[in-house]
Amino acid sequence: EGQLLESGGGVVQPGETLRLSCGASGFTFGMFAMTWVRQAPGKGLEWVASISGSGSFTYHADSVQGRFIISRDNSKNTLFLQMSDLRAEDTAVYYCAKDLSSYCSSPTCYSFDLWGQGTLVTVSS
Amino acid sequence: QSVLTQPPSVSGAPGQRVTISCTGSNSNIGAGYNVNWFQLIPGTSPKLLIFDDNNRPSGVPARISGSKSGTSASLAITGLQAEDEAEYYCQSYDSSLTGYIIFGGGTKLTVL
């Protein structure tokens, strides 16, 4: 079954830094790729970043490339999103999500069968 | 503007059938990449309804189905129920320069 629990959201000013965490339980964390997806107020879902099960491969959306870094600690069953140079347009609920299949080796086949409850990030002066 | 185009809203009466379209291009759906569908109810986390075009995870009822043809995909819900009122998103992969994982703009389903 599994469970994901995000933390680290909050209110920050433009240009500041924030780190989100996602604790996983109930499944073999290191076997699955993980992803961050966000939803801005009144907007749709937007993919942010993904990381392979081993952590060797990472992928970031153009909108966050160079500012956000996805990482993971498989020994602690935890996923991270380091966010720097935050902008007003980064305001959103951030969800972590688990890939459905342990056999999927690239974003071409990712699908997300387990999601956290989300953590709100507000960037405002 | 999303790379995958969905109608902003659809509606249907209880018991009816509704479909939600997801139109892409030759760099995503048309290239053969899988399409997944998610349900999002306000205040809850997204739920996977369909993966790999037309497969249901365990626990998703058979009245929900997915299909794909050419550069488009569709989600169908038959026997509409009040609990189906939600937003629905398609998702795929895009091989263009903007690349990687893409979502549709979302469709609000209203049960009349």
GROMACS .gro file of C-alpha atoms in nm:
model
  237
    1GLU     CA    1   0.000   0.000   0.000
    2GLY     CA    2   0.242   0.264   0.116
    3GLN     CA    3   0.233   0.616   0.243
    4LEU     CA    4   0.404   0.943   0.155
    5LEU     CA    5   0.423   1.242   0.386
    6GLU     CA    6   0.554   1.578   0.271
    7SER     CA    7   0.691   1.848   0.498
    8GLY     CA    8   0.888   2.169   0.478
    9GLY     CA    9   0.640   2.401   0.313
   10GLY     CA   10   0.579   2.753   0.435
   11VAL     CA   11   0.583   3.123   0.351
   12VAL     CA   12   0.905   3.269   0.212
   13GLN     CA   13   1.008   3.586   0.036
   14PRO     CA   14   1.116   3.602  -0.328
   15GLY     CA   15   1.475   3.493  -0.373
   16GLU     CA   16   1.479   3.278  -0.063
   17THR     CA   17   1.548   2.906  -0.026
   18LEU     CA   18   1.335   2.620   0.102
   19ARG     CA   19   1.381   2.243   0.122
   20LEU     CA   20   1.088   2.005   0.099
   21SER     CA   21   1.100   1.650   0.231
   22CYS     CA   22   0.886   1.349   0.157
   23GLY     CA   23   0.903   1.054   0.394
   24ALA     CA   24   0.803   0.717   0.252
   25SER     CA   25   0.681   0.401   0.424
   26GLY     CA   26   0.515   0.073   0.334
   27PHE     CA   27   0.716  -0.007   0.022
   28THR     CA   28   1.079  -0.062  -0.083
   29PHE     CA   29   1.162   0.302  -0.142
   30GLY     CA   30   1.486   0.256  -0.336
   31MET     CA   31   1.319   0.041  -0.602
   32PHE     CA   32   1.095   0.317  -0.735
   33ALA     CA   33   1.146   0.644  -0.915
   34MET     CA   34   0.998   0.942  -0.734
   35THR     CA   35   0.858   1.269  -0.860
   36TRP     CA   36   0.751   1.612  -0.741
   37VAL     CA   37   0.435   1.760  -0.893
   38ARG     CA   38   0.286   2.098  -0.801
   39GLN     CA   39  -0.047   2.272  -0.834
   40ALA     CA   40  -0.059   2.649  -0.822
   41PRO     CA   41  -0.377   2.814  -0.687
   42GLY     CA   42  -0.653   2.779  -0.943
   43LYS     CA   43  -0.424   2.602  -1.188
   44GLY     CA   44  -0.363   2.249  -1.305
   45LEU     CA   45  -0.101   1.990  -1.219
   46GLU     CA   46   0.257   2.066  -1.325
   47TRP     CA   47   0.547   1.823  -1.325
   48VAL     CA   48   0.848   1.963  -1.138
   49ALA     CA   49   1.120   1.697  -1.116
   50SER     CA   50   1.184   1.323  -1.107
   51ILE     CA   51   1.461   1.099  -0.982
   52SER     CA   52   1.542   0.736  -1.053
   53GLY     CA   53   1.527   0.475  -0.781
   54SER     CA   54   1.901   0.471  -0.730
   55GLY     CA   55   1.924   0.848  -0.746
   56SER     CA   56   2.166   0.830  -1.038
   57PHE     CA   57   1.937   1.006  -1.283
   58THR     CA   58   1.746   1.327  -1.228
   59TYR     CA   59   1.513   1.526  -1.450
   60HIS     CA   60   1.387   1.881  -1.396
   61ALA     CA   61   1.124   2.091  -1.569
   62ASP     CA   62   1.253   2.389  -1.764
   63SER     CA   63   1.063   2.621  -1.529
   64VAL     CA   64   1.276   2.513  -1.232
   65GLN     CA   65   1.600   2.403  -1.401
   66GLY     CA   66   1.897   2.563  -1.228
   67ARG     CA   67   1.692   2.666  -0.924
   68PHE     CA   68   1.547   2.339  -0.788
   69ILE     CA   69   1.731   2.015  -0.719
   70ILE     CA   70   1.566   1.681  -0.656
   71SER     CA   71   1.751   1.425  -0.447
   72ARG     CA   72   1.687   1.124  -0.229
   73ASP     CA   73   1.832   0.935   0.065
   74ASN     CA   74   1.737   0.571   0.025
   75SER     CA   75   1.883   0.481   0.364
   76LYS     CA   76   1.626   0.714   0.521
   77ASN     CA   77   1.341   0.651   0.277
   78THR     CA   78   1.322   1.022   0.207
   79LEU     CA   79   1.285   1.235  -0.104
   80PHE     CA   80   1.392   1.600  -0.114
   81LEU     CA   81   1.336   1.909  -0.324
   82GLN     CA   82   1.585   2.188  -0.267
   83MET     CA   83   1.430   2.510  -0.395
   84SER     CA   84   1.635   2.827  -0.434
   85ASP     CA   85   1.575   3.169  -0.586
   86LEU     CA   86   1.206   3.121  -0.524
   87ARG     CA   87   0.962   3.330  -0.726
   88ALA     CA   88   0.596   3.422  -0.682
   89GLU     CA   89   0.508   3.180  -0.960
   90ASP     CA   90   0.649   2.893  -0.753
   91THR     CA   91   0.360   2.935  -0.510
   92ALA     CA   92   0.178   2.603  -0.512
   93VAL     CA   93   0.091   2.286  -0.329
   94TYR     CA   94   0.380   2.047  -0.384
   95TYR     CA   95   0.309   1.675  -0.398
   96CYS     CA   96   0.554   1.390  -0.397
   97ALA     CA   97   0.453   1.085  -0.595
   98LYS     CA   98   0.578   0.729  -0.639
   99ASP     CA   99   0.614   0.557  -0.974
  100LEU     CA  100   0.383   0.265  -1.030
  101SER     CA  101   0.643   0.020  -1.157
  102SER     CA  102   0.988  -0.072  -1.032
  103TYR     CA  103   1.071  -0.172  -1.390
  104CYS     CA  104   1.025   0.175  -1.534
  105SER     CA  105   1.372   0.312  -1.598
  106SER     CA  106   1.298   0.653  -1.748
  107PRO     CA  107   1.032   0.927  -1.749
  108THR     CA  108   0.895   0.784  -2.073
  109CYS     CA  109   0.695   0.529  -1.871
  110TYR     CA  110   0.638   0.701  -1.537
  111SER     CA  111   0.292   0.683  -1.385
  112PHE     CA  112   0.215   0.778  -1.029
  113ASP     CA  113   0.018   0.540  -0.812
  114LEU     CA  114   0.087   0.686  -0.467
  115TRP     CA  115   0.076   1.054  -0.372
  116GLY     CA  116   0.139   1.248  -0.056
  117GLN     CA  117  -0.111   1.491   0.092
  118GLY     CA  118   0.084   1.790  -0.035
  119THR     CA  119   0.265   2.079   0.130
  120LEU     CA  120   0.193   2.444   0.053
  121VAL     CA  121   0.472   2.676  -0.052
  122THR     CA  122   0.387   3.045  -0.063
  123VAL     CA  123   0.634   3.293  -0.208
  124SER     CA  124   0.535   3.646  -0.120
  125SER     CA  125   0.692   3.969  -0.011
  126GLN     CA  126  -0.114   2.663  -2.223
  127SER     CA  127  -0.076   2.288  -2.177
  128VAL     CA  128   0.085   2.065  -2.438
  129LEU     CA  129  -0.204   1.822  -2.383
  130THR     CA  130  -0.542   1.982  -2.448
  131GLN     CA  131  -0.848   1.889  -2.244
  132PRO     CA  132  -1.194   2.046  -2.242
  133PRO     CA  133  -1.228   2.277  -1.941
  134SER     CA  134  -1.553   2.115  -1.834
  135VAL     CA  135  -1.794   1.831  -1.902
  136SER     CA  136  -2.117   1.735  -1.732
  137GLY     CA  137  -2.367   1.453  -1.714
  138ALA     CA  138  -2.662   1.329  -1.518
  139PRO     CA  139  -2.636   1.037  -1.275
  140GLY     CA  140  -2.625   0.709  -1.464
  141GLN     CA  141  -2.509   0.864  -1.789
  142ARG     CA  142  -2.180   0.818  -1.974
  143VAL     CA  143  -1.926   1.095  -2.017
  144THR     CA  144  -1.597   1.109  -2.200
  145ILE     CA  145  -1.303   1.342  -2.151
  146SER     CA  146  -1.064   1.394  -2.438
  147CYS     CA  147  -0.691   1.461  -2.423
  148THR     CA  148  -0.539   1.587  -2.747
  149GLY     CA  149  -0.164   1.587  -2.798
  150SER     CA  150   0.078   1.575  -3.088
  151ASN     CA  151   0.335   1.358  -3.262
  152SER     CA  152   0.593   1.432  -2.993
  153ASN     CA  153   0.385   1.284  -2.712
  154ILE     CA  154   0.068   1.073  -2.751
  155GLY     CA  155   0.119   1.033  -3.125
  156ALA     CA  156   0.470   0.902  -3.065
  157GLY     CA  157   0.324   0.611  -2.871
  158TYR     CA  158   0.402   0.727  -2.520
  159ASN     CA  159   0.166   0.599  -2.255
  160VAL     CA  160  -0.122   0.808  -2.125
  161ASN     CA  161  -0.225   0.808  -1.760
  162TRP     CA  162  -0.533   0.962  -1.604
  163PHE     CA  163  -0.576   1.111  -1.258
  164GLN     CA  164  -0.873   1.223  -1.053
  165LEU     CA  165  -0.835   1.521  -0.824
  166ILE     CA  166  -1.099   1.602  -0.565
  167PRO     CA  167  -1.045   1.932  -0.382
  168GLY     CA  168  -0.873   1.879  -0.051
  169THR     CA  169  -0.741   1.536  -0.143
  170SER     CA  170  -0.440   1.397  -0.325
  171PRO     CA  171  -0.453   1.300  -0.692
  172LYS     CA  172  -0.564   0.943  -0.758
  173LEU     CA  173  -0.442   0.727  -1.046
  174LEU     CA  174  -0.740   0.603  -1.248
  175ILE     CA  175  -0.582   0.469  -1.568
  176PHE     CA  176  -0.220   0.383  -1.652
  177ASP     CA  177  -0.055   0.283  -1.977
  178ASP     CA  178  -0.351   0.403  -2.186
  179ASN     CA  179  -0.617   0.160  -2.072
  180ASN     CA  180  -0.521  -0.023  -1.753
  181ARG     CA  181  -0.696   0.020  -1.421
  182PRO     CA  182  -0.514  -0.004  -1.088
  183SER     CA  183  -0.675  -0.231  -0.835
  184GLY     CA  184  -0.970  -0.065  -0.671
  185VAL     CA  185  -1.072   0.147  -0.969
  186PRO     CA  186  -1.415   0.031  -1.091
  187ALA     CA  187  -1.466  -0.116  -1.436
  188ARG     CA  188  -1.704   0.164  -1.530
  189ILE     CA  189  -1.394   0.379  -1.574
  190SER     CA  190  -1.194   0.311  -1.890
  191GLY     CA  191  -0.926   0.464  -2.107
  192SER     CA  192  -0.844   0.452  -2.476
  193LYS     CA  193  -0.596   0.603  -2.719
  194SER     CA  194  -0.589   0.662  -3.093
  195GLY     CA  195  -0.343   0.863  -3.295
  196THR     CA  196  -0.256   1.181  -3.113
  197SER     CA  197  -0.549   1.167  -2.871
  198ALA     CA  198  -0.665   0.973  -2.568
  199SER     CA  199  -0.997   0.954  -2.388
  200LEU     CA  200  -1.129   0.873  -2.044
  201ALA     CA  201  -1.480   0.731  -2.025
  202ILE     CA  202  -1.696   0.706  -1.716
  203THR     CA  203  -2.021   0.514  -1.738
  204GLY     CA  204  -2.296   0.493  -1.478
  205LEU     CA  205  -2.207   0.841  -1.356
  206GLN     CA  206  -2.225   0.888  -0.979
  207ALA     CA  207  -2.221   1.196  -0.760
  208GLU     CA  208  -1.882   1.089  -0.622
  209ASP     CA  209  -1.733   1.122  -0.972
  210GLU     CA  210  -1.757   1.500  -0.954
  211ALA     CA  211  -1.393   1.607  -0.962
  212GLU     CA  212  -1.116   1.734  -1.186
  213TYR     CA  213  -0.952   1.491  -1.425
  214TYR     CA  214  -0.603   1.517  -1.573
  215CYS     CA  215  -0.431   1.326  -1.847
  216GLN     CA  216  -0.053   1.283  -1.837
  217SER     CA  217   0.209   1.159  -2.080
  218TYR     CA  218   0.569   1.209  -2.190
  219ASP     CA  219   0.688   1.457  -2.448
  220SER     CA  220   1.007   1.413  -2.650
  221SER     CA  221   1.032   1.770  -2.776
  222LEU     CA  222   1.277   2.028  -2.644
  223THR     CA  223   1.043   2.119  -2.360
  224GLY     CA  224   1.050   1.752  -2.285
  225TYR     CA  225   0.970   1.506  -2.014
  226ILE     CA  226   0.646   1.465  -1.822
  227ILE     CA  227   0.343   1.666  -1.924
  228PHE     CA  228  -0.009   1.706  -1.788
  229GLY     CA  229  -0.323   1.820  -1.957
  230GLY     CA  230  -0.490   2.137  -1.836
  231GLY     CA  231  -0.756   1.943  -1.647
  232THR     CA  232  -1.129   1.891  -1.695
  233LYS     CA  233  -1.392   1.968  -1.435
  234LEU     CA  234  -1.663   1.701  -1.433
  235THR     CA  235  -1.996   1.814  -1.294
  236VAL     CA  236  -2.263   1.559  -1.206
  237LEU     CA  237  -2.595   1.731  -1.265
   0.00000   0.00000   0.00000
